[in-house]
Amino acid sequence: MPKVLAIARREIKSYFDSPIAYIVVTAFLLVAGWMFFSALFLMERADLRGLFHPSPFSPSMLLVILAPAVTMRLVSEERKSGTFELLTTMPVTDWQVVLGKFLAGFALIATALGLTLAYAFTVSGIGDLDWGPVVSGYLGTLLFSATLLAIGLLCSTLTDNQIVAFIVGFIVCAALYFVYWLQFFLPSSIAPLVEFISTSSHLENMARGVVDSRDVLYYLSLTGGALFLAERALSRQHA
Amino acid sequence: MADAETTPMVEARSLSKSYGQTRALTDLSFKISRGEVVGFLGPNGAGKTTTMKILTGFLRPSAGKALVGGIDVAEDPLATRARIGYLPESAPLYNDMMVLDFLEYASDLRGVPREGRREKLKAICQRCGLLEVLGKDIGHLSKGFRQRVGLAQAIVHDPDLIILDEPTSGLDPNQIVEIRELIKDLGREKTVILSTHILPEVQATCGRIIIVADGKLVADDTPDKLAERESGTVIRVVVKSRASTPPDVEAVRKLFEATPGVRSVNPADGEGGSTLGFRVLTAGQDDPREALFSTAVSNQLVLLDLHREHISLEDTFRRLTRGEGGAHA
């Protein structure tokens, strides 16, 4: 565990030493703020539905772009520069590398998300905020982000080209996100399947304030699966 | 595990490695005892780097076993990696990190306990001459300093075995001397394996040389013994023809080769103009210089130079690697 944290610390420092962290946090706060204030002033609603509710223009949609951007360099860059050999010949397991790097990306996204708590406290100051959906919304968004980051990290382990890692990661994340709206055009026999696969349908549930173990398990298993594949991809490079 | 004193530090048991159709290593075996400084020598692409990557656990061998301190690298990679300090070729380092941060990071990953670490790191930095650059970004360092940072990260955990892949490539002559001194210094207390294709380097730093060519072991001995293996001595001969037509190299070569006491004659550089140079390898202990002189005189050749040379390691290296390489190419 100390080694996982050492790897995570290095990556986090590297994020904040470069513009990436600031771009990610600023972009997220801007979009989240816009959604939040438009809901607050236009609809005069004292809730944070706009923050969590998945739609083609929403903070969660922005995460679909930001998550692969955050993870694209994590392994690709090390493979390109050769430090990958240095890292993997140190006494660390491939799991420690994968988890450390995943944690770093997660910490960055969680920071951006955490800063939006300011909006929540603003609302609770003005009106009567129902904290239930807020808590489940945050939990859902964190789980949703973890899934995107794990997929992005997996893509980064597969290539030494960051751009390729980003594009592939984005396509996969976007497909899983948008397939939700496709269900309206599909025959009713496969619509439930599509709804189950989509990352946004589960986020929708949690944004409404429903914490269902099925949604939580969906995100956890997708995250775990992608991390597992990432670990396999790393260990295959020793062949 | 057998007694630590008698277990070889490194043992390669018929290692083979193929990348697709290409065979990089074929049945390579050797043992290295504790405290040895071993030079891995071979032309580019001979399999030096592949061997090192297998020893450090970065690559898995296609066949055979690599043992470090008696432990199979494939079975317990963490245990063997913990005992190795490795610097890959061309010192890949995190350019965005400061030197001290990077060494702290390496210490974390190599499991160096936190207490007393500062003092240890300071001693290592002093040894590697890094004190003046601790606060600089690695990306801004010169190649010489980068290489020293690479060496420092390889010894933060006080490893038994240090593996350095081409530690002096790309450095200027002054930096090369500095790094060599550092390696010699490390070699006093540790087992060191370094690879290079530069001959003077192994002669200067290593007590033992392993020569690989085409993925095979072609020699394994001390530098002196390797040089001695070529029995006999080399005599350098430079002649000039007295006739106005330039002499025919092959004809002269045959003349010298027919001289008693000579084993073989190879054309070498002359001294320009109509001069011809040869390297004459003697048979046994006889000194054929007198006979060579007579041969030259009776064939209307002016002898410009006739002196004995020591057989250098370079001769042995060329013969071993070219001979073997040619046969399998």
mmCIF file of C-alpha atoms in Angstrom, chain A residues 2-4 6-11 13-14 17 73 77-78 81-94 96 101 232 235-239, chain B residues 17 19 49 53 56-60 77-78 81-82 84 86-89 92-98 101-102 105-106 108-111 114 153 157 165:
data_model
loop_
_atom_site.group_PDB
_atom_site.id
_atom_site.type_symbol
_atom_site.label_atom_id
_atom_site.label_comp_id
_atom_site.label_asym_id
_atom_site.label_seq_id
_atom_site.Cartn_x
_atom_site.Cartn_y
_atom_site.Cartn_z
ATOM 1 C CA PRO A 2 2.772 2.557 0.719
ATOM 2 C CA LYS A 3 4.060 1.857 -2.796
ATOM 3 C CA VAL A 4 0.604 2.412 -4.300
ATOM 4 C CA ALA A 6 3.980 6.667 -3.603
ATOM 5 C CA ILE A 7 3.023 6.070 -7.234
ATOM 6 C CA ALA A 8 -0.244 7.988 -6.787
ATOM 7 C CA ARG A 9 1.562 10.888 -5.112
ATOM 8 C CA ARG A 10 4.049 11.180 -7.952
ATOM 9 C CA GLU A 11 1.259 11.256 -10.550
ATOM 10 C CA LYS A 13 2.232 16.059 -8.256
ATOM 11 C CA SER A 14 2.868 15.656 -11.954
ATOM 12 C CA ASP A 17 3.012 20.671 -12.003
ATOM 13 C CA ARG A 73 -0.604 9.792 -20.201
ATOM 14 C CA GLU A 77 4.012 8.363 -21.454
ATOM 15 C CA GLU A 78 6.133 5.991 -19.395
ATOM 16 C CA SER A 81 9.980 7.693 -22.520
ATOM 17 C CA GLY A 82 11.312 4.350 -21.314
ATOM 18 C CA THR A 83 10.687 5.026 -17.616
ATOM 19 C CA PHE A 84 8.240 2.133 -17.777
ATOM 20 C CA GLU A 85 11.213 -0.222 -17.704
ATOM 21 C CA LEU A 86 12.630 1.581 -14.689
ATOM 22 C CA LEU A 87 9.291 1.460 -12.879
ATOM 23 C CA THR A 88 8.523 -2.180 -13.579
ATOM 24 C CA THR A 89 11.980 -3.405 -12.619
ATOM 25 C CA MET A 90 11.577 -1.862 -9.186
ATOM 26 C CA PRO A 91 10.135 -4.162 -6.539
ATOM 27 C CA VAL A 92 6.509 -3.224 -7.300
ATOM 28 C CA THR A 93 3.750 -5.438 -8.624
ATOM 29 C CA ASP A 94 1.748 -4.601 -11.725
ATOM 30 C CA GLN A 96 0.479 -1.579 -7.403
ATOM 31 C CA LYS A 101 -2.101 5.448 -11.272
ATOM 32 C CA ARG A 232 -3.131 -8.060 -17.513
ATOM 33 C CA SER A 235 2.085 -7.988 -17.248
ATOM 34 C CA ARG A 236 1.866 -9.056 -20.884
ATOM 35 C CA GLN A 237 4.529 -6.503 -21.760
ATOM 36 C CA HIS A 238 7.096 -8.620 -19.962
ATOM 37 C CA ALA A 239 6.559 -11.486 -22.374
ATOM 38 C CA LYS B 17 14.801 -15.576 -25.998
ATOM 39 C CA TYR B 19 11.083 -12.052 -30.458
ATOM 40 C CA THR B 49 20.404 -5.798 -23.347
ATOM 41 C CA LYS B 53 16.250 -7.349 -19.151
ATOM 42 C CA THR B 56 15.983 -7.755 -13.938
ATOM 43 C CA GLY B 57 12.681 -9.490 -14.631
ATOM 44 C CA PHE B 58 11.536 -7.010 -17.261
ATOM 45 C CA LEU B 59 11.408 -9.741 -19.892
ATOM 46 C CA ARG B 60 10.626 -13.384 -19.470
ATOM 47 C CA PRO B 77 10.318 -11.314 -9.211
ATOM 48 C CA LEU B 78 9.744 -8.968 -6.263
ATOM 49 C CA ARG B 81 14.174 -7.044 -8.009
ATOM 50 C CA ALA B 82 14.606 -5.856 -4.441
ATOM 51 C CA ILE B 84 19.008 -5.436 -7.884
ATOM 52 C CA TYR B 86 19.155 -1.421 -12.461
ATOM 53 C CA LEU B 87 19.851 1.383 -14.855
ATOM 54 C CA PRO B 88 18.308 0.714 -18.274
ATOM 55 C CA GLU B 89 19.977 1.827 -21.464
ATOM 56 C CA PRO B 92 15.188 6.800 -18.849
ATOM 57 C CA LEU B 93 14.192 9.120 -15.992
ATOM 58 C CA TYR B 94 11.181 11.271 -15.127
ATOM 59 C CA ASN B 95 12.090 14.581 -16.739
ATOM 60 C CA ASP B 96 9.432 16.521 -14.868
ATOM 61 C CA MET B 97 10.756 15.552 -11.433
ATOM 62 C CA MET B 98 13.390 17.245 -9.334
ATOM 63 C CA ASP B 101 12.061 14.124 -5.398
ATOM 64 C CA PHE B 102 12.960 11.419 -7.864
ATOM 65 C CA TYR B 105 10.354 8.271 -5.114
ATOM 66 C CA ALA B 106 12.871 5.579 -6.028
ATOM 67 C CA ASP B 108 9.745 4.649 -1.686
ATOM 68 C CA LEU B 109 9.350 2.112 -4.472
ATOM 69 C CA ARG B 110 12.501 0.256 -3.518
ATOM 70 C CA GLY B 111 11.233 0.004 0.051
ATOM 71 C CA ARG B 114 11.779 6.498 5.966
ATOM 72 C CA GLN B 153 18.528 5.614 -7.996
ATOM 73 C CA HIS B 157 18.415 0.567 -1.425
ATOM 74 C CA ASP B 165 23.152 -1.132 -19.485
#
